[in-house]
Amino acid sequence: MIAEIGHLSLWLALVFAVLQGVAPLLSYRSQRLSWMLVARPAAWMQWLCLSAGLLALGYAFAYNDFTVRYVSEHSNSLLPLGYRISAIWGGHEGSLLLWVWMLSFWGLLVSLLRGKVPAHVNALVLAVMGLIGIGFLLFMLLTSNPFDRLLPWFPLDGADLNPLLQDPGLIIHPPMLYMGYVGLSVAFSFAIAGLISGTLDPAWARWARPWTTVAWCFLTVGIALGSWWAYYELGWGGWWFWDPVENASFMPWLCATALIHSLAVTEKRGLFRSWTVLLAIVAFSLSLLGTFLVRSGVLTSVHSFANDPERGRFILCFLAVVIGGSLTLFAIRAPVLRARTGFVMLSRESFLLMNNLILLVATFVVLLGTLFPLIGEWLDIKVSVRSPYFNAFFVPLTFLLMAFLVPGMSSNWKKQRASVLAKKLLWLVPVSVLAGSVLVYLAGSLPIAGWLALSLCAYVWIAHGVDVVQKALAFRSGVFKGLRRLTAGYYGMVIAHCGLAVLVAGITLVSFHEQEHDLRMTPGESAEVGGYEFVFTRLVDREGPNFSAKQGIFAVTRFGQDVATLTPEKRRYYSGGQMMTEAAIDSGLMRDLYIALGEPLDSDAWAVRIYYKPGIIWLWLGAVIMALGGALAIVDRRYRRAIAPESELSAEQPGSDLPDRPAVETSTKSPQEA
Amino acid sequence: MLPRKGVWVFLPLIGFIALAILLASGLGKNTEDLPTALAGKPLPQMQLPSLLRKGNVVDNRLFEGRWTLLNVWATWCPTCHIEHPYLLKLAQRGVAIVGLDYKDEDAAAKNYLANLGNPYVEVPVDASGAYGLNLGVYGAPETYLVSPQGDIVLRHVGEMNERVWQAKFLPLMKEPSDIKLQVEAQ
């Protein structure tokens, strides 16, 4: 009964999505605002219906209703309640429901947090989101209904959730990632609404910018969580595999990062309009492409859902309509958007353009590597593209990105005198080389690439530290008062950039200094890895709620002092008989110690993997710092205050973004086009 | 910065159309249809220990005289778990399935079959994956159709189900004894 209510509420949601998508577009020409505003209550109702659907599925899981096929395939009566709930998004149908629910949730937020966005633009944005919702709801209802029943012959118990997914990291990883993916639909909808109405001015960028940043924050955290989960749950000790599905989440991230920067240019200077719109379209298109890759079976990956070509065909048609349609709209409308102002070769704009180019090249590299198996089929070569290919591109691209980041941040908008910039920054080169060398000395010897990476990290940190102090002093009211007058948006940028450097430093350390040992050990034996002594004390049997496990107990010491006791497990899940490796990790700021039990060998010997991973935690710390920077930028006051009239937009007030150059900025209004 | 007028605005659209054609081609073929270099050639020489009959050696003679499915599986493979009930169904209809236990642990594999039922007439063990390499295994599960003459006729990568069986396997099995199977299946 509950499942049928859930199913019905999905159809109702579709009705409201149609209303939300179609009403504003039909009445836009005749400018009947009251009809356009139907989109808002429709968005609320769509969200309510989908929430009811999600609750109904949650209810079926909580009460072990194995007559529902999706529940019987992804749950089991022995599964703990927490995992039964997270099993809602453990498979294709349920994760799709979560996807659509989030889309409607973003729609709800857009309709409620309207700010100063004009009502008709808001309605257009909601309409585009409604159209996307129609596509996904149809996809779910026609090919992947989570409420299908298995009647009259239903199993007495479920097949269980894939043990890989029975993990706290996996409870929050997909929702975070989906929030990011789906959040990019807001930027996309703003872009389409702007193309339709022809108002892609700096005010437009100001409305779209915080939404993009929020989505980017979720995406950053989601990807970091996925990488962390792969590290401790898959038992391989790696943190990034260039797997098609990982790439599918990384491409929208790269693109969204570029979009954040180009939105800054559009907001401050009114430039790059068509470019920004294109990026917004591409970023969301890439997250749709990710959905396609995971669910169509075109590429094989550890993440793929059990798949079906029917679904693949449906999504491909959907992609063709959404992406093809929006790019056509772009091609027709973009020529209207050109700004008439320009900028010279050396300016903040040119550095941000460089940032965009680097990030787009990176996106293209990932896209090519991911799709190469398909391209190879045309060329009749079967090669799998692996990390050497990606590393060959990503190491230099990251170096370039970091090198350009500092002069970009330190330059003026519109025009930057080279001599001033050189005077401001040249001293940084010897200082960061020196600081990098000190870091290399502390970390232990590194090859040239590692030394260059750490020097660049030092360069980013020092430059930003100095810049904060200089900008604070520019208010001429003392450092501390000055620090308080700097905006949240500025601090957000500084923190995010420093987070990037933390991440790069972590990758450098763990790439060059990790130690991995595959050993054959019997209880009582010991081994030395990375200066730590690991003693395999004993092996015990342990019973979990839905599995039995062999647990190894390892005592770790260093210089005779106790460091930790680690208990890696080899689990066998009752329902499927699957064997799972549960690694044990002692995490620290400077290093992780990682033990995984491999296979039992003869007598009571075991294959044991012991890893020493210096600095690996910085990777995720760096990502979290970047997301925090983004979060800080969103609370900036200028997004909450009334949107200024056009003429005031380029007249930056002191402290709004560039506190040391208020006088220059007020005199250079960017002429607005019709 | 950008050319005043021009075709550049159409470039993204053209790029996307190319991408969509590429994706559609992947969809049509599907990774399940990885062609095998061995199609029409004899099954590689097999000399593997049997999982369930201690001391037995499984060799190519097992495949002679009837159509046989060679299913590559392992306990660590989630999709194998998904297709397992369907393999049981096929076995009940009288289809001979040989289950190559691929890069697996014997104890886990025995448990798996004991708990979930055994659809296989014989389970050769390929612990090192060496035989899988000869066969060109891409990843478990894969299912090969072997003719009564011992030749590989078809390779299917991914889950076995009724759709795949009806569409890909049955049309290739044209021996009179198998028409009976087809009737039973319907």
Short mmCIF file of N, CA and C in Angstrom, two decimals, chain A residues 159 162 274 278 289 292-293 296-300 306-307 309 312-313 316 319-320 323-324 327-328 330-331 334-335 338 343 353 367 371 374-375 377-378 382 570 572 574-579 599-600, chain B residues 1-6 8-10 12-14 16 19-32 34-35 75-79 81-82 104-105 108 111-112 115-116 138 157 159 161 163:
data_model
loop_
_atom_site.label_atom_id
_atom_site.label_comp_id
_atom_site.label_asym_id
_atom_site.label_seq_id
_atom_site.Cartn_x
_atom_site.Cartn_y
_atom_site.Cartn_z
N ALA A 159 18.34 -9.92 -1.01
CA ALA A 159 19.66 -10.34 -1.47
C ALA A 159 20.78 -9.60 -0.77
N ASN A 162 25.11 -4.58 -1.40
CA ASN A 162 26.50 -4.88 -1.71
C ASN A 162 27.39 -4.49 -0.51
N SER A 274 29.35 35.17 -23.08
CA SER A 274 28.96 33.94 -23.76
C SER A 274 29.80 32.77 -23.27
N LEU A 278 28.39 29.35 -21.75
CA LEU A 278 28.80 28.08 -22.32
C LEU A 278 29.33 27.14 -21.24
N LEU A 289 26.31 13.64 -18.40
CA LEU A 289 27.10 12.61 -19.05
C LEU A 289 27.57 11.57 -18.04
N PHE A 292 24.90 9.26 -17.41
CA PHE A 292 24.77 8.34 -18.55
C PHE A 292 25.82 7.23 -18.46
N LEU A 293 27.06 7.62 -18.18
CA LEU A 293 28.15 6.63 -18.17
C LEU A 293 27.92 5.58 -17.10
N SER A 296 24.41 3.40 -18.23
CA SER A 296 24.08 2.86 -19.54
C SER A 296 24.86 1.60 -19.85
N GLY A 297 25.94 1.35 -19.12
CA GLY A 297 26.75 0.17 -19.42
C GLY A 297 27.69 0.38 -20.59
N VAL A 298 27.88 1.64 -21.00
CA VAL A 298 28.80 1.88 -22.11
C VAL A 298 30.25 1.60 -21.70
N LEU A 299 30.56 1.94 -20.46
CA LEU A 299 31.90 1.69 -19.96
C LEU A 299 31.79 0.80 -18.73
N THR A 300 32.74 -0.10 -18.54
CA THR A 300 32.70 -0.95 -17.36
C THR A 300 33.50 -0.31 -16.25
N ALA A 306 23.97 -2.48 -12.18
CA ALA A 306 23.56 -3.52 -13.11
C ALA A 306 22.77 -2.81 -14.19
N ASN A 307 23.17 -2.99 -15.46
CA ASN A 307 22.60 -2.06 -16.41
C ASN A 307 21.89 -2.73 -17.58
N PRO A 309 20.58 -1.82 -21.75
CA PRO A 309 20.69 -0.90 -22.88
C PRO A 309 19.46 0.00 -23.07
N GLY A 312 20.11 3.04 -21.26
CA GLY A 312 21.15 3.80 -21.94
C GLY A 312 20.57 4.60 -23.08
N ARG A 313 19.69 3.96 -23.87
CA ARG A 313 19.08 4.62 -25.02
C ARG A 313 18.24 5.82 -24.55
N LEU A 316 20.48 8.64 -23.43
CA LEU A 316 21.16 9.27 -24.56
C LEU A 316 20.22 10.23 -25.28
N LEU A 319 19.89 13.22 -23.14
CA LEU A 319 21.09 14.05 -23.27
C LEU A 319 21.03 14.85 -24.55
N ALA A 320 20.61 14.19 -25.64
CA ALA A 320 20.57 14.87 -26.93
C ALA A 320 19.61 16.05 -26.86
N ILE A 323 21.23 18.71 -23.91
CA ILE A 323 22.50 19.34 -24.27
C ILE A 323 22.43 19.91 -25.68
N GLY A 324 21.92 19.08 -26.60
CA GLY A 324 21.80 19.56 -27.97
C GLY A 324 20.93 20.80 -28.04
N LEU A 327 22.73 23.85 -26.45
CA LEU A 327 23.83 24.36 -27.26
C LEU A 327 23.32 25.04 -28.53
N THR A 328 22.19 24.55 -29.06
CA THR A 328 21.59 25.22 -30.22
C THR A 328 21.10 26.61 -29.82
N PHE A 330 22.22 28.32 -27.48
CA PHE A 330 23.43 29.12 -27.28
C PHE A 330 23.95 29.66 -28.62
N ALA A 331 24.00 28.77 -29.63
CA ALA A 331 24.54 29.19 -30.92
C ALA A 331 23.70 30.31 -31.53
N ALA A 334 23.97 33.51 -28.62
CA ALA A 334 25.25 34.02 -28.12
C ALA A 334 25.71 35.29 -28.82
N PRO A 335 25.55 35.39 -30.16
CA PRO A 335 26.05 36.62 -30.81
C PRO A 335 25.46 37.90 -30.22
N ARG A 338 27.64 39.73 -26.91
CA ARG A 338 29.01 40.24 -26.82
C ARG A 338 29.10 41.56 -26.07
N PHE A 343 39.94 44.18 -22.60
CA PHE A 343 40.97 44.26 -21.58
C PHE A 343 42.29 44.03 -22.28
N LEU A 353 41.38 34.08 -17.65
CA LEU A 353 41.16 33.36 -18.91
C LEU A 353 42.13 32.19 -18.98
N LEU A 367 38.15 13.70 -20.30
CA LEU A 367 37.09 13.19 -21.19
C LEU A 367 37.67 12.22 -22.20
N LEU A 371 36.76 8.23 -22.43
CA LEU A 371 36.03 7.69 -23.58
C LEU A 371 36.94 6.91 -24.52
N LEU A 374 35.94 3.68 -26.13
CA LEU A 374 34.97 3.79 -27.22
C LEU A 374 35.64 4.24 -28.52
N ILE A 375 36.53 5.24 -28.38
CA ILE A 375 37.25 5.73 -29.55
C ILE A 375 38.11 4.61 -30.11
N GLU A 377 37.58 1.56 -30.14
CA GLU A 377 36.80 0.59 -30.90
C GLU A 377 36.69 1.02 -32.36
N TRP A 378 36.54 2.33 -32.58
CA TRP A 378 36.48 2.84 -33.95
C TRP A 378 37.81 2.63 -34.65
N LYS A 382 42.31 -1.91 -28.70
CA LYS A 382 41.74 -2.05 -27.35
C LYS A 382 42.83 -1.76 -26.35
N LYS A 570 38.91 -9.71 7.60
CA LYS A 570 38.46 -10.33 6.37
C LYS A 570 37.05 -10.81 6.67
N ARG A 572 33.14 -12.30 5.78
CA ARG A 572 32.30 -13.04 4.84
C ARG A 572 30.86 -12.69 5.15
N TYR A 574 26.93 -13.15 5.13
CA TYR A 574 26.09 -14.35 5.09
C TYR A 574 25.25 -14.41 3.82
N SER A 575 24.64 -13.28 3.47
CA SER A 575 23.63 -13.33 2.41
C SER A 575 24.23 -13.72 1.06
N GLY A 576 25.36 -13.12 0.70
CA GLY A 576 25.89 -13.38 -0.63
C GLY A 576 27.15 -14.22 -0.62
N GLY A 577 27.68 -14.47 0.57
CA GLY A 577 28.93 -15.20 0.64
C GLY A 577 30.12 -14.41 0.15
N GLN A 578 29.93 -13.08 -0.02
CA GLN A 578 31.04 -12.29 -0.54
C GLN A 578 32.10 -12.07 0.53
N MET A 579 33.36 -12.08 0.10
CA MET A 579 34.46 -11.80 1.02
C MET A 579 34.80 -10.33 0.88
N GLU A 599 44.80 -12.81 1.55
CA GLU A 599 44.21 -14.14 1.57
C GLU A 599 44.93 -15.00 2.58
N PRO A 600 44.21 -15.98 3.16
CA PRO A 600 44.91 -16.94 4.01
C PRO A 600 45.81 -17.82 3.13
N MET B 1 38.24 40.19 -28.10
CA MET B 1 38.73 38.87 -27.65
C MET B 1 38.28 37.78 -28.61
N LEU B 2 36.98 37.72 -28.83
CA LEU B 2 36.43 36.67 -29.69
C LEU B 2 36.09 37.28 -31.04
N PRO B 3 36.09 36.47 -32.10
CA PRO B 3 35.75 37.03 -33.42
C PRO B 3 34.35 37.63 -33.39
N ARG B 4 34.19 38.71 -34.16
CA ARG B 4 32.94 39.44 -34.10
C ARG B 4 31.72 38.57 -34.43
N LYS B 5 31.84 37.91 -35.53
CA LYS B 5 30.76 37.01 -35.90
C LYS B 5 31.44 35.73 -36.28
N GLY B 6 30.71 34.69 -36.41
CA GLY B 6 31.40 33.53 -36.92
C GLY B 6 30.81 32.22 -36.47
N TRP B 8 32.15 30.08 -34.51
CA TRP B 8 32.61 29.50 -33.25
C TRP B 8 31.45 29.13 -32.33
N VAL B 9 30.33 29.88 -32.43
CA VAL B 9 29.22 29.58 -31.54
C VAL B 9 28.63 28.19 -31.82
N PHE B 10 28.90 27.68 -33.03
CA PHE B 10 28.37 26.35 -33.35
C PHE B 10 29.31 25.23 -32.96
N PRO B 12 30.61 24.24 -30.05
CA PRO B 12 30.20 23.34 -28.96
C PRO B 12 29.15 22.34 -29.41
N LEU B 13 28.20 22.81 -30.22
CA LEU B 13 27.13 21.93 -30.69
C LEU B 13 27.69 20.81 -31.55
N ILE B 14 28.62 21.19 -32.45
CA ILE B 14 29.21 20.18 -33.33
C ILE B 14 29.99 19.16 -32.49
N PHE B 16 29.43 18.34 -29.46
CA PHE B 16 28.50 17.47 -28.74
C PHE B 16 27.90 16.41 -29.65
N LEU B 19 30.28 13.71 -30.00
CA LEU B 19 30.32 12.93 -28.76
C LEU B 19 29.11 12.00 -28.67
N ALA B 20 27.93 12.53 -29.06
CA ALA B 20 26.71 11.73 -28.96
C ALA B 20 26.77 10.54 -29.90
N ILE B 21 27.34 10.76 -31.10
CA ILE B 21 27.47 9.64 -32.04
C ILE B 21 28.39 8.58 -31.45
N LEU B 22 29.48 9.04 -30.85
CA LEU B 22 30.43 8.12 -30.21
C LEU B 22 29.73 7.30 -29.13
N LEU B 23 28.96 8.00 -28.30
CA LEU B 23 28.28 7.31 -27.20
C LEU B 23 27.24 6.33 -27.74
N ALA B 24 26.53 6.75 -28.79
CA ALA B 24 25.51 5.88 -29.35
C ALA B 24 26.15 4.62 -29.91
N SER B 25 27.34 4.78 -30.50
CA SER B 25 28.01 3.60 -31.05
C SER B 25 28.37 2.65 -29.91
N GLY B 26 28.79 3.21 -28.79
CA GLY B 26 29.12 2.37 -27.64
C GLY B 26 27.89 1.67 -27.12
N LEU B 27 26.77 2.37 -27.20
CA LEU B 27 25.52 1.81 -26.69
C LEU B 27 25.06 0.65 -27.56
N GLY B 28 25.14 0.86 -28.88
CA GLY B 28 24.71 -0.19 -29.79
C GLY B 28 25.50 -1.46 -29.59
N LYS B 29 26.82 -1.31 -29.53
CA LYS B 29 27.65 -2.50 -29.37
C LYS B 29 27.58 -3.01 -27.96
N ASN B 30 27.72 -2.11 -27.02
CA ASN B 30 27.70 -2.46 -25.63
C ASN B 30 28.96 -3.25 -25.26
N THR B 31 29.46 -3.03 -24.07
CA THR B 31 30.68 -3.73 -23.67
C THR B 31 30.44 -5.23 -23.54
N GLU B 32 29.15 -5.62 -23.47
CA GLU B 32 28.87 -7.05 -23.36
C GLU B 32 29.28 -7.78 -24.63
N LEU B 34 32.06 -7.63 -26.36
CA LEU B 34 33.47 -7.62 -26.68
C LEU B 34 33.73 -8.78 -27.62
N PRO B 35 34.23 -8.52 -28.80
CA PRO B 35 34.45 -9.65 -29.71
C PRO B 35 35.59 -10.50 -29.17
N THR B 75 33.63 -15.43 -6.40
CA THR B 75 32.80 -15.00 -5.26
C THR B 75 32.92 -13.51 -5.03
N TRP B 76 34.03 -12.90 -5.54
CA TRP B 76 34.24 -11.46 -5.28
C TRP B 76 33.50 -10.59 -6.28
N CYS B 77 32.76 -11.22 -7.17
CA CYS B 77 32.18 -10.41 -8.25
C CYS B 77 30.68 -10.22 -8.02
N PRO B 78 30.25 -8.98 -7.80
CA PRO B 78 28.83 -8.74 -7.44
C PRO B 78 27.86 -9.16 -8.53
N THR B 79 28.25 -8.95 -9.80
CA THR B 79 27.32 -9.29 -10.89
C THR B 79 27.12 -10.80 -10.99
N HIS B 81 26.88 -12.70 -8.55
CA HIS B 81 25.84 -12.97 -7.57
C HIS B 81 24.46 -12.68 -8.15
N ILE B 82 24.39 -11.60 -8.94
CA ILE B 82 23.11 -11.22 -9.53
C ILE B 82 22.64 -12.27 -10.54
N ASP B 104 40.01 -16.94 -7.42
CA ASP B 104 39.14 -16.98 -6.26
C ASP B 104 39.78 -17.85 -5.18
N GLU B 105 39.15 -17.85 -4.00
CA GLU B 105 39.61 -18.73 -2.93
C GLU B 105 38.72 -19.96 -2.89
N ALA B 108 36.01 -20.07 -0.06
CA ALA B 108 34.91 -19.13 -0.30
C ALA B 108 34.02 -19.64 -1.42
N ASN B 111 31.77 -22.50 -0.24
CA ASN B 111 30.71 -21.93 0.58
C ASN B 111 29.62 -21.30 -0.26
N TYR B 112 30.07 -20.54 -1.25
CA TYR B 112 29.17 -19.81 -2.15
C TYR B 112 28.21 -20.79 -2.82
N ASN B 115 25.80 -22.46 -0.31
CA ASN B 115 24.73 -21.57 0.17
C ASN B 115 23.72 -21.23 -0.92
N LEU B 116 24.20 -21.01 -2.13
CA LEU B 116 23.32 -20.47 -3.17
C LEU B 116 22.85 -21.51 -4.17
N TYR B 138 38.07 -10.61 -19.65
CA TYR B 138 38.18 -9.16 -19.42
C TYR B 138 37.83 -8.86 -17.98
N VAL B 157 29.99 -10.71 -22.25
CA VAL B 157 30.56 -10.11 -21.05
C VAL B 157 29.43 -9.50 -20.24
N GLU B 159 26.24 -9.68 -17.15
CA GLU B 159 25.19 -10.50 -16.56
C GLU B 159 24.48 -11.36 -17.61
N ASN B 161 21.02 -13.22 -18.53
CA ASN B 161 19.62 -13.20 -18.15
C ASN B 161 18.79 -13.70 -19.32
N ARG B 163 16.87 -12.27 -21.40
CA ARG B 163 16.96 -11.47 -22.62
C ARG B 163 18.19 -11.86 -23.45
#
